[in-house]
Coordinates of C-alpha atoms in Angstrom, one line a residue:
X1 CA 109.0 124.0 69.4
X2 CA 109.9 126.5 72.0
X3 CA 107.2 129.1 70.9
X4 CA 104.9 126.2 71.4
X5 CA 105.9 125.4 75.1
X6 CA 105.8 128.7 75.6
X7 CA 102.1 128.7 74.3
X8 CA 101.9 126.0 76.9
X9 CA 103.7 128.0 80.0
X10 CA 101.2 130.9 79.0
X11 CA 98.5 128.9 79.0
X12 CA 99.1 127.1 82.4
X13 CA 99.6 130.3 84.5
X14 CA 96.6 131.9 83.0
X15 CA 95.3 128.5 84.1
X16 CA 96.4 129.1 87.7
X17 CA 94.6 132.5 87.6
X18 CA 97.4 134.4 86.3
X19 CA 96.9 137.7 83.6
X20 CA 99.4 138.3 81.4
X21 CA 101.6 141.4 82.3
X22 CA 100.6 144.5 79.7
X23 CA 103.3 145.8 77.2
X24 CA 105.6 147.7 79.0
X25 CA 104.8 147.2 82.7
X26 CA 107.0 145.4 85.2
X27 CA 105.3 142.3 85.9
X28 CA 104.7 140.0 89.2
X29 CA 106.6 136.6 86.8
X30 CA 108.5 136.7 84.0
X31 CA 109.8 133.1 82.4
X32 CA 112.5 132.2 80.5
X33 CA 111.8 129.8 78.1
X34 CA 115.7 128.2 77.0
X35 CA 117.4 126.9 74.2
X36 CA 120.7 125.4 74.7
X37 CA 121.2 124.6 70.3
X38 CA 123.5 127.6 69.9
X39 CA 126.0 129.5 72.9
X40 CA 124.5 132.6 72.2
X41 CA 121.4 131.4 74.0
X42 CA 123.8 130.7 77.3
X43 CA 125.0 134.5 77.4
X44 CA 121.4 135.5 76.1
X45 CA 119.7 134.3 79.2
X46 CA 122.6 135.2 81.7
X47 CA 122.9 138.6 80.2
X48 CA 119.1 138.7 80.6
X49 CA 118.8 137.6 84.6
X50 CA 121.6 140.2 85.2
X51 CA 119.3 142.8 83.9
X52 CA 116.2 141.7 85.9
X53 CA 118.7 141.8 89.1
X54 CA 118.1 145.1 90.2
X55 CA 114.5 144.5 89.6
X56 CA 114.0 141.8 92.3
X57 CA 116.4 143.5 94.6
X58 CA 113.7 146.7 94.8
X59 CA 110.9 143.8 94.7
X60 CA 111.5 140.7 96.4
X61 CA 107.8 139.4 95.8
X62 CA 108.9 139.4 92.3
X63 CA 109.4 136.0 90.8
X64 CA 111.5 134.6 87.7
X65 CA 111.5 131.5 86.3
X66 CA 114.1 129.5 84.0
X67 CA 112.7 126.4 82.1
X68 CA 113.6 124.4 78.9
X69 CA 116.5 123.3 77.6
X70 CA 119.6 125.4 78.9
X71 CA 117.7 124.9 82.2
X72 CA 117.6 121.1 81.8
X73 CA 121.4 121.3 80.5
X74 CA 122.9 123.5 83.6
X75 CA 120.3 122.7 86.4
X76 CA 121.8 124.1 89.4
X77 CA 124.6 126.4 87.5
X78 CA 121.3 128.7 86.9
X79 CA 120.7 129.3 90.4
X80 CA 125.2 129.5 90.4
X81 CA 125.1 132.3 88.0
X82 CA 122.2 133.7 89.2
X83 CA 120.7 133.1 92.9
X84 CA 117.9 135.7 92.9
X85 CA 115.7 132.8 89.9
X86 CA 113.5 131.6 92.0
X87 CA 112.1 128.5 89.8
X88 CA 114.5 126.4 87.6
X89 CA 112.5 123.4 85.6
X90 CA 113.0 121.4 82.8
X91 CA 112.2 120.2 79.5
X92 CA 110.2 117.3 80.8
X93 CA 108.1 119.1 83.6
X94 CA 106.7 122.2 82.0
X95 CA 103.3 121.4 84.1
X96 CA 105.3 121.7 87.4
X97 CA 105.8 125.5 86.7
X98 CA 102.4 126.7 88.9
X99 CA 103.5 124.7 91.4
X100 CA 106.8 125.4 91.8
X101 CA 106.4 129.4 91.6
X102 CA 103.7 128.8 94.8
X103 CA 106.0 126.5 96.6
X104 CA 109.0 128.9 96.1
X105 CA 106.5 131.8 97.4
X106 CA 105.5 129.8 100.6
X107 CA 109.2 128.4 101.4
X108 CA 110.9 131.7 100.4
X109 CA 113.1 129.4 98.8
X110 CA 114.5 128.7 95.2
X111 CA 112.7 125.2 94.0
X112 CA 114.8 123.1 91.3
X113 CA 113.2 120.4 89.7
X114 CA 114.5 118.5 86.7
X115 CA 113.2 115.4 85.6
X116 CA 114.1 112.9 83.4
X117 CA 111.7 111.6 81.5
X118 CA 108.3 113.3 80.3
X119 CA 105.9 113.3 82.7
X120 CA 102.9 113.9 80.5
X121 CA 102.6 114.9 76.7
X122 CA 102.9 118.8 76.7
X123 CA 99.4 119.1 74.4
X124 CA 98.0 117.6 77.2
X125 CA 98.2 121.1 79.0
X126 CA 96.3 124.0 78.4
X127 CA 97.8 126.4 75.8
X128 CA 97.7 130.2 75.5
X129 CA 97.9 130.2 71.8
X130 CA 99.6 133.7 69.8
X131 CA 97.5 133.4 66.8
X132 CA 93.8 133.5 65.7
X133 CA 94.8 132.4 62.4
X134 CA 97.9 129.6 62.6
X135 CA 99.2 127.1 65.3
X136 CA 101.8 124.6 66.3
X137 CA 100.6 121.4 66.9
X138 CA 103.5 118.7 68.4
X139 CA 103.0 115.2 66.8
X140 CA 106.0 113.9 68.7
X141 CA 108.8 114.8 71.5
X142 CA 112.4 113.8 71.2
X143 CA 114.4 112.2 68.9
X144 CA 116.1 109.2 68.6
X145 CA 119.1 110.1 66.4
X146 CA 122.8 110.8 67.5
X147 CA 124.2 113.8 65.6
X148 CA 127.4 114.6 67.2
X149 CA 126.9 118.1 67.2
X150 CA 123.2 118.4 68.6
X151 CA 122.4 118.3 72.7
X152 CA 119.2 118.0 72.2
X153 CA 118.3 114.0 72.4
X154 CA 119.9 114.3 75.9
X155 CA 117.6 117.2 76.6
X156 CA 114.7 116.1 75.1
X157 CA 115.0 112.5 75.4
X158 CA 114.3 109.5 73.1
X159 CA 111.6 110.5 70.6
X160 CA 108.0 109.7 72.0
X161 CA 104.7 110.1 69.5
X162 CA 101.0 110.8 69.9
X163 CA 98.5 109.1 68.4
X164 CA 97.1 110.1 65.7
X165 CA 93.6 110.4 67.1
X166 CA 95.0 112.9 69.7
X167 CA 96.8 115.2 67.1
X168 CA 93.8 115.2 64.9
X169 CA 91.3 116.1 67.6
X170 CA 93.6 118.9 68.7
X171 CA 93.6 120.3 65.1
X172 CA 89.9 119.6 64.7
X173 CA 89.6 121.8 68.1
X174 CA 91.8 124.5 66.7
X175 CA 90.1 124.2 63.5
X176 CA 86.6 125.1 65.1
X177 CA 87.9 127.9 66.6
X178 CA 88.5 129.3 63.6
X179 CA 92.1 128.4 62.8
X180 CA 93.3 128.0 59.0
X181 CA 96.3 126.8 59.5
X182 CA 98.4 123.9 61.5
X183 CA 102.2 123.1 61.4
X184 CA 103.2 119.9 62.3
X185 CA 105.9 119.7 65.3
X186 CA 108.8 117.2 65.6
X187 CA 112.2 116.9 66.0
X188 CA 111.8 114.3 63.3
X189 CA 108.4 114.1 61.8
X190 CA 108.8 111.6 59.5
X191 CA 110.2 108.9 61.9
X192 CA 106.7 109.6 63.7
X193 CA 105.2 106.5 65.0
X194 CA 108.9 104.5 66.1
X195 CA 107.3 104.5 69.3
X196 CA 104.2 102.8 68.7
X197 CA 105.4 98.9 68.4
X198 CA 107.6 100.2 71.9
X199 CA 103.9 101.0 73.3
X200 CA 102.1 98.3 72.2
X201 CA 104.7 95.5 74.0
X202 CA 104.0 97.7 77.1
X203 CA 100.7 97.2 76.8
X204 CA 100.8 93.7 76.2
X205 CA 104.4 92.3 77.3
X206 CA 103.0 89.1 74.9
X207 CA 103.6 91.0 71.4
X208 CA 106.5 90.1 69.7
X209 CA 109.4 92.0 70.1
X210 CA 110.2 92.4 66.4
X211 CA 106.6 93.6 66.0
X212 CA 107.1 96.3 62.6
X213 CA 107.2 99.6 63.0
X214 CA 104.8 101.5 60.9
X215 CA 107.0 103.3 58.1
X216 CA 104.2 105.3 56.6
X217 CA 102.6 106.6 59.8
X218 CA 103.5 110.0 59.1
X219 CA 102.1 110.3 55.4
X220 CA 99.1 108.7 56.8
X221 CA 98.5 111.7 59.1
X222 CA 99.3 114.1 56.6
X223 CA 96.6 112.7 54.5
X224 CA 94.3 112.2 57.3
X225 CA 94.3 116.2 57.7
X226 CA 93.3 116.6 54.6
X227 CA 90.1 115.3 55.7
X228 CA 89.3 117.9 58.0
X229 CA 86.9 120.8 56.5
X230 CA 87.9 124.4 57.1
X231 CA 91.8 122.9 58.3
X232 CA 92.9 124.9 54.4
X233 CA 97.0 125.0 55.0
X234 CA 99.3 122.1 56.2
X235 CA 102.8 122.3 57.0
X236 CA 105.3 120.5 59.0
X237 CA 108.4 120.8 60.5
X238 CA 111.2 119.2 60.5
X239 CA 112.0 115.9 58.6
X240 CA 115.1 113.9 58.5
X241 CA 116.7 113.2 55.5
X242 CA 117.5 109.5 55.9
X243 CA 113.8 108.2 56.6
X244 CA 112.6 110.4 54.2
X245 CA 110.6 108.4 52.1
X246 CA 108.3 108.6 48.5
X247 CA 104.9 108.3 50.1
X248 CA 105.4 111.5 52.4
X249 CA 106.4 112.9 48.5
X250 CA 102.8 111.3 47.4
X251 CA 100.8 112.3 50.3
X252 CA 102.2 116.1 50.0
X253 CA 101.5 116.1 46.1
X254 CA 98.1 114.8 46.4
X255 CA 96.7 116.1 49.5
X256 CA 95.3 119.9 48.7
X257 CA 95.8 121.3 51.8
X258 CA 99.6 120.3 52.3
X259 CA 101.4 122.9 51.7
X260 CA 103.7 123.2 48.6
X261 CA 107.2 123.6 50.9
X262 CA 109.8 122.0 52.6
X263 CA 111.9 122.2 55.3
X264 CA 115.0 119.5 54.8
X265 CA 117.9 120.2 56.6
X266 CA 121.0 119.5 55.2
X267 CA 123.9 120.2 57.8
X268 CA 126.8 119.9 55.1
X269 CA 127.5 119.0 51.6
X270 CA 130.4 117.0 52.4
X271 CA 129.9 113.5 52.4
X272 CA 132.9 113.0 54.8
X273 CA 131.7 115.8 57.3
X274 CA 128.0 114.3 57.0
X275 CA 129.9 111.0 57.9
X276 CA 131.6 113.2 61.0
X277 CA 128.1 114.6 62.2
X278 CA 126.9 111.4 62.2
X279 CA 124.2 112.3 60.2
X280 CA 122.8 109.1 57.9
X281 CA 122.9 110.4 54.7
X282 CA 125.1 111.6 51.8
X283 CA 124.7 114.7 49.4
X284 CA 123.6 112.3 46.5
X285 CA 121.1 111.3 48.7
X286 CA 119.7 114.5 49.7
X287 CA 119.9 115.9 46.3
X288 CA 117.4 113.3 45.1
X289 CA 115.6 113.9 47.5
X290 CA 114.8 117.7 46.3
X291 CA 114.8 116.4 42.8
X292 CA 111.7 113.5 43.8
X293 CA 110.3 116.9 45.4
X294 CA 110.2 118.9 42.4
X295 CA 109.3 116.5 39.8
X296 CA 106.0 115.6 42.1
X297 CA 105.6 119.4 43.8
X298 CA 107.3 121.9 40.9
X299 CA 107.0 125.0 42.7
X300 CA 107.7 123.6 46.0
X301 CA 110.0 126.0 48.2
X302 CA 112.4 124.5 50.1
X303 CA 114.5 125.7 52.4
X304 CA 117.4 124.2 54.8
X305 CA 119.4 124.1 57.9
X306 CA 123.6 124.8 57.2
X307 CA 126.3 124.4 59.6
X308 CA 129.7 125.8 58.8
X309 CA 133.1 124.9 60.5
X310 CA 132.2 121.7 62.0
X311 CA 135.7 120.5 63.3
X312 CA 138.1 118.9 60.7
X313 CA 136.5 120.8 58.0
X314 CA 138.4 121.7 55.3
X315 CA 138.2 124.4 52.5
X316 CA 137.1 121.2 49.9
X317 CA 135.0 119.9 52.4
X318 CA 133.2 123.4 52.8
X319 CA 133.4 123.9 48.8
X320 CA 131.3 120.6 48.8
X321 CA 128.7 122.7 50.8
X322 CA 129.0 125.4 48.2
X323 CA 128.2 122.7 45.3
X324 CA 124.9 121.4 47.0
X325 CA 123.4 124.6 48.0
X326 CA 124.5 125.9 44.2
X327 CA 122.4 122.5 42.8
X328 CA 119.6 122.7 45.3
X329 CA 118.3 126.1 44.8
X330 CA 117.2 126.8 48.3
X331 CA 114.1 129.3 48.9
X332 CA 116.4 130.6 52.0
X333 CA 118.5 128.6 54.6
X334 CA 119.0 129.3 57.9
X335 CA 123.0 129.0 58.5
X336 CA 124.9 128.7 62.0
X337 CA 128.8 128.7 62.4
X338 CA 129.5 126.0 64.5
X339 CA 130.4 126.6 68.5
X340 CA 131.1 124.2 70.7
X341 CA 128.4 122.4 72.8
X342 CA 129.4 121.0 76.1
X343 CA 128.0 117.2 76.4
X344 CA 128.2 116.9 72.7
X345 CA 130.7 114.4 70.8
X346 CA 131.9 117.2 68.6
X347 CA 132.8 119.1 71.6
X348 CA 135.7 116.7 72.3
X349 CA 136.5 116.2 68.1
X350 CA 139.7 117.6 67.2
X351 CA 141.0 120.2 64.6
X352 CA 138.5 122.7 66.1
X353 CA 138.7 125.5 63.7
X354 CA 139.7 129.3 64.4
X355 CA 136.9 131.6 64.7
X356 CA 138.5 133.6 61.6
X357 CA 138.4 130.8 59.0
X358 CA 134.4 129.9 59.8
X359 CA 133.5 133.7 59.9
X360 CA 134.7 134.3 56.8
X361 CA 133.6 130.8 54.9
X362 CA 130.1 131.7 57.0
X363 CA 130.0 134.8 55.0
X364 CA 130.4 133.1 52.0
X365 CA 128.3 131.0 52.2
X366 CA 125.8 133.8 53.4
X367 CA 126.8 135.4 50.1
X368 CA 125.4 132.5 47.7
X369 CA 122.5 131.9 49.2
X370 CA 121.5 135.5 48.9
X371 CA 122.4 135.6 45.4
X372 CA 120.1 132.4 45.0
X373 CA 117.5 133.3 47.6
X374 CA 116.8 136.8 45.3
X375 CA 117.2 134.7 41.9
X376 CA 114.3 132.6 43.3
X377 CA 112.2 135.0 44.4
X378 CA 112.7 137.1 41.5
X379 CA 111.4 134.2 39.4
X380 CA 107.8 134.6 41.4
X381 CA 107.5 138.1 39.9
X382 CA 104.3 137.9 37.8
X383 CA 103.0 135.3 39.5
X384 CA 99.5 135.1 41.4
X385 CA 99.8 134.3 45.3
X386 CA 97.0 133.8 47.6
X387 CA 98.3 134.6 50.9
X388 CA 97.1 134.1 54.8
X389 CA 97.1 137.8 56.2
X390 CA 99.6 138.1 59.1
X391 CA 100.2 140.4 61.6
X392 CA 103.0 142.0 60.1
X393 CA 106.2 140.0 60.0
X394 CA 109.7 141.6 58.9
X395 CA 110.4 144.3 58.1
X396 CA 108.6 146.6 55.8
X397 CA 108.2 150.5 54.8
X398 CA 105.8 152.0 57.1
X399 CA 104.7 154.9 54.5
X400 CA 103.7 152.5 51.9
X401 CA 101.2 151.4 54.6
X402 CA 101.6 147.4 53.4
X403 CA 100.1 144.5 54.9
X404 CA 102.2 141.2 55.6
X405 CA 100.8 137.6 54.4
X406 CA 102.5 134.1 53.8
X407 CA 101.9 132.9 50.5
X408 CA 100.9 129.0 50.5
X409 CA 104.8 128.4 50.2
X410 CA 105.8 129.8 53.1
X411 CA 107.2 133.2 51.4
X412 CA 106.7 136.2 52.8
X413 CA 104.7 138.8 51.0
X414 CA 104.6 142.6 51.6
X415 CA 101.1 143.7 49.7
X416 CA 99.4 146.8 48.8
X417 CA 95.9 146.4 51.1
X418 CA 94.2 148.8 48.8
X419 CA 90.8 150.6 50.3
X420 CA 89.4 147.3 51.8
X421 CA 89.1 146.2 55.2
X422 CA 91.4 143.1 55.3
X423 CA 92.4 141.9 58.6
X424 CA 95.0 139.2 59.7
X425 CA 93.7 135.8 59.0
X426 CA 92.0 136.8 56.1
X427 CA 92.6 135.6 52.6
X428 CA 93.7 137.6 49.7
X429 CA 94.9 137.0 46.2
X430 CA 97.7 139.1 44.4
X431 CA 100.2 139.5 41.7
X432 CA 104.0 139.3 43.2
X433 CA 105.7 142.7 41.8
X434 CA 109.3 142.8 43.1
X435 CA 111.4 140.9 45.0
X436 CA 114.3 141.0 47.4
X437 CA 116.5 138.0 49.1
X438 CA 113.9 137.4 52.0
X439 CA 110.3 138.7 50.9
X440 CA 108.6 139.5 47.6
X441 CA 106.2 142.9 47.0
X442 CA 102.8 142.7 45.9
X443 CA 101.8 146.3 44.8
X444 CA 99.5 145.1 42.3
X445 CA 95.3 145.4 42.9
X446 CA 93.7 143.0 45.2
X447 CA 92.4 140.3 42.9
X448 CA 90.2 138.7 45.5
X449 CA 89.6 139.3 49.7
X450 CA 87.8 136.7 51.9
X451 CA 87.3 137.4 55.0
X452 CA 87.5 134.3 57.7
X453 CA 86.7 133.5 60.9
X454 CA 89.8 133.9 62.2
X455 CA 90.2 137.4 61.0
X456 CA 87.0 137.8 62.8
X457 CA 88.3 136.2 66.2
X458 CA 91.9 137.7 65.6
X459 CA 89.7 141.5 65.4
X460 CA 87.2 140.7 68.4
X461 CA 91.0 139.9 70.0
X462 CA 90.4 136.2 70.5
X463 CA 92.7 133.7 70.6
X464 CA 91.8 129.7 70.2
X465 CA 92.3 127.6 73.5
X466 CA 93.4 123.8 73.7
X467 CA 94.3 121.0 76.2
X468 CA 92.7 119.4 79.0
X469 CA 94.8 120.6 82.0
X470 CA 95.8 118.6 85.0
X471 CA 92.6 119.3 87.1
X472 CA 95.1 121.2 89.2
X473 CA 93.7 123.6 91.9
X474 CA 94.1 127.4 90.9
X475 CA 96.9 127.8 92.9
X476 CA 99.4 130.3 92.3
X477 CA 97.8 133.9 92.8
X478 CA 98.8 135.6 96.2
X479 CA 95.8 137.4 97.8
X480 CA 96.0 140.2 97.7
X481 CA 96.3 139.8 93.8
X482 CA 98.7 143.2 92.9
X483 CA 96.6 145.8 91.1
X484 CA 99.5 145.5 88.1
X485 CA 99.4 141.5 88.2
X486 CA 100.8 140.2 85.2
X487 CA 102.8 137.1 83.9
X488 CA 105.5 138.0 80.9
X489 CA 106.7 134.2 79.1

């Protein structure tokens, strides 16, 4: 979701006349784009302004910008910890940024401005997208749960949802620009449309209050993009176990261009921790959940979201984890120790645990899902993968001169390229030939190569453009533009 708005800050300032800065040079703006999930992202960012301090001292026409959700969370403490930022916005008012860099340029004068409520849909804005080939498209905003360890529905607000006419024209747009694949963006996608009946008694205060929500709103969409031609992968990220339901199942399995993987996160496997995080589920649940998954999807990859040393947990509670992750057979999981969010309910839980008894269940933990993480992709070994050509994510031997693709389950795929001329967003088709805990190796002879539109526009250096704007003047650029102008987000 963050890459996204910051697809969206790109493509405002290059909106407002601004060039993006070249790799390597110092440029005129640089924006940070925050997350306030984990602490590291607090000391992150500080550590970061700290290092751009000397930088603005030289040059004071230099401008820096803080925005998102650490911004939203510590409003003024930014410009505290750090009075040389000149722009602090929040999660709400990502539009404002043009503004607010020209007003803090005129005044000579940090601007704050946090809202509290969205002011417009962010795919309303124009958007700088990163890929030729792939793109996020955000079917909602917020969410309406109450984890006790997350900040984000304070951040982000109560969950808000497009219609789905708007998403679909966006991924039609993107679509005829060349793009092969969407992912779906929400901090819940499958309670999308909980804000509908909430929309429709604003519009007409005589609709019944009770008025149904629309439970299948979300498998409706993803069958709906099946219907759009050239649109060939799906995905979506992430669902919420509790209003997870059979017809997303159904829509997945029976819509082609769905992709066959899932992202479910589980948090804990202990139904009293689960019970703790507030989260409306229990392991039982969850694991039928995968089980529905894999009798309708069998080679579905799934992967997960883990949190270890949530406060009061105890060695059986953390061996319950152990027992769900052994029985679901995740693809890979990404796995946090649990620190302490200020603003959160768990913050103020107590039996916090020592930082020496979740570092060392963390590493356990990171230990067993290795071990079934390389079982699983050891398993694909033999098998034919047609995978999207990307631009070369993780890590791979340079001399063996491999290319980097996504197979349609979301693995990642280091391949042999052979002699011909494949490009990202092009299509290939391999044999898997080894395997390691976070990628597989295809060294086997290119079965089949198409080449796509995208890798044409990703080659000519073309990225696809969406959103309407504000029909805001192109403010922003002070005459004389530098010769070095540049924007870095």
């Amino acid at each position: 979701m963050n890459v996204h708005d910051s697809e969206r800050l790109s493509g405002l300032l290059e909106s407002a006349g601004y060039e993006r800065a070249a790799d390597g040079a110092d440029a005129d703006i640089v924006v940070f784009n925050t997350c306030a999930v984990r602490e590291n992202a607090d000391n992150k960012l500080y550590g970061n302004l700290s290092h751009l301090a000397p930088r603005k001292q030289s040059d004071p026409n230099m401008q820096i910008a803080v925005g998102g959700c650490l911004a939203q969370k510590d409003r003024d403490t930014v410009l505290k910890k750090a009075p040389w930022v000149d722009v602090v916005f929040g999660t709400h008012n990502i539009g404002s940024l043009p503004t607010l860099l020209e007003r803090a340029r005129h005044n000579r004068e940090a601007q704050v401005e946090i809202v509290n409520a969205l002011q417009e849909f962010p795919s309303t804005l124009p958007a700088a997208r990163e890929s030729a080939y792939a793109a996020w498209v955000s079917i909602s905003v917020g969410c309406n749960n109450t984890c006790t360890f997350c900040i984000v529905p304070s951040l982000r607000g109560k969950e808000v949802d497009r219609r789905p006419g708007d998403i679909l024209a966006e991924v039609q747009a993107l679509v005829d620009q060349g793009v092969l694949e969407v992912t779906l963006l929400g901090q819940n996608v499958n309670a999308y449309g909980v804000s509908f009946s909430d929309e429709r008694l604003r519009e007409d205060p005589t609709t019944p209050p009770e008025l149904p929500r629309d439970r299948g709103a979300f498998a409706k969409l993803l069958r709906a993009c099946g219907g759009i031609d050239g649109l060939e992968r799906v995905r979506f990220t992430s669902p919420h176990p509790a209003e997870f339901t059979e017809d997303v199942i159904e829509a997945m399995a029976e819509t082609p261009n769905v992709c066959p993987t899932l992202h479910m996160p589980l948090q804990s496997g202990s139904d009293r921790i689960l019970k703790a995080m507030r989260r409306s589920y229990r392991a039982e649940r969850y694991l039928g959940i995968i089980d529905k998954v894999r009798a309708a999807i069998p080679h579905a990859a799934i992967t997960t979201d883990l949190i270890v040393g949530f406060p009061g947990e105890t060695e059986e509670d953390f061996q319950a984890t152990l027992d769900v992750v052994e029985r679901s057979r995740f693809a890979s999981a990404f796995t946090f120790q649990y620190s302490i969010r200020p603003g959160t309910p768990a913050a103020d839980m107590p039996d916090q645990l020592p930082k020496a008894v979740v570092t060392e269940r963390y590493q356990r933990l990171i230990e067993l899902q290795e071990r079934i993480s390389l079982q699983e992709n050891q398993a694909q070994v033999g098998r034919e993968v047609e995978l999207l050509v990307a631009t070369g994510e993780g890590r791979k031997d340079a001399s063996t001169a491999r290319m980097s693709g996504r197979a349609r389950d979301g693995r990642l795929v280091h391949f042999a390229p052979g002699t011909g001329d494949i490009r990202p967003g092009d299509i290939v088709v391999t044999t898997v030939t080894g395997a390691a805990p976070h990628h597989l190796i295809a060294d086997a002879p290119i079965a089949a190569h198409r080449r796509t539109r995208a890798g044409d526009a990703h080659a000519a250096g073309q990225r696809p453009r969406t959103g309407v704007g504000l029909g805001m003047p192109r403010i922003g650029v002070p005459a004389p533009a530098p010769a070095a102008g540049g924007c870095g987000s």
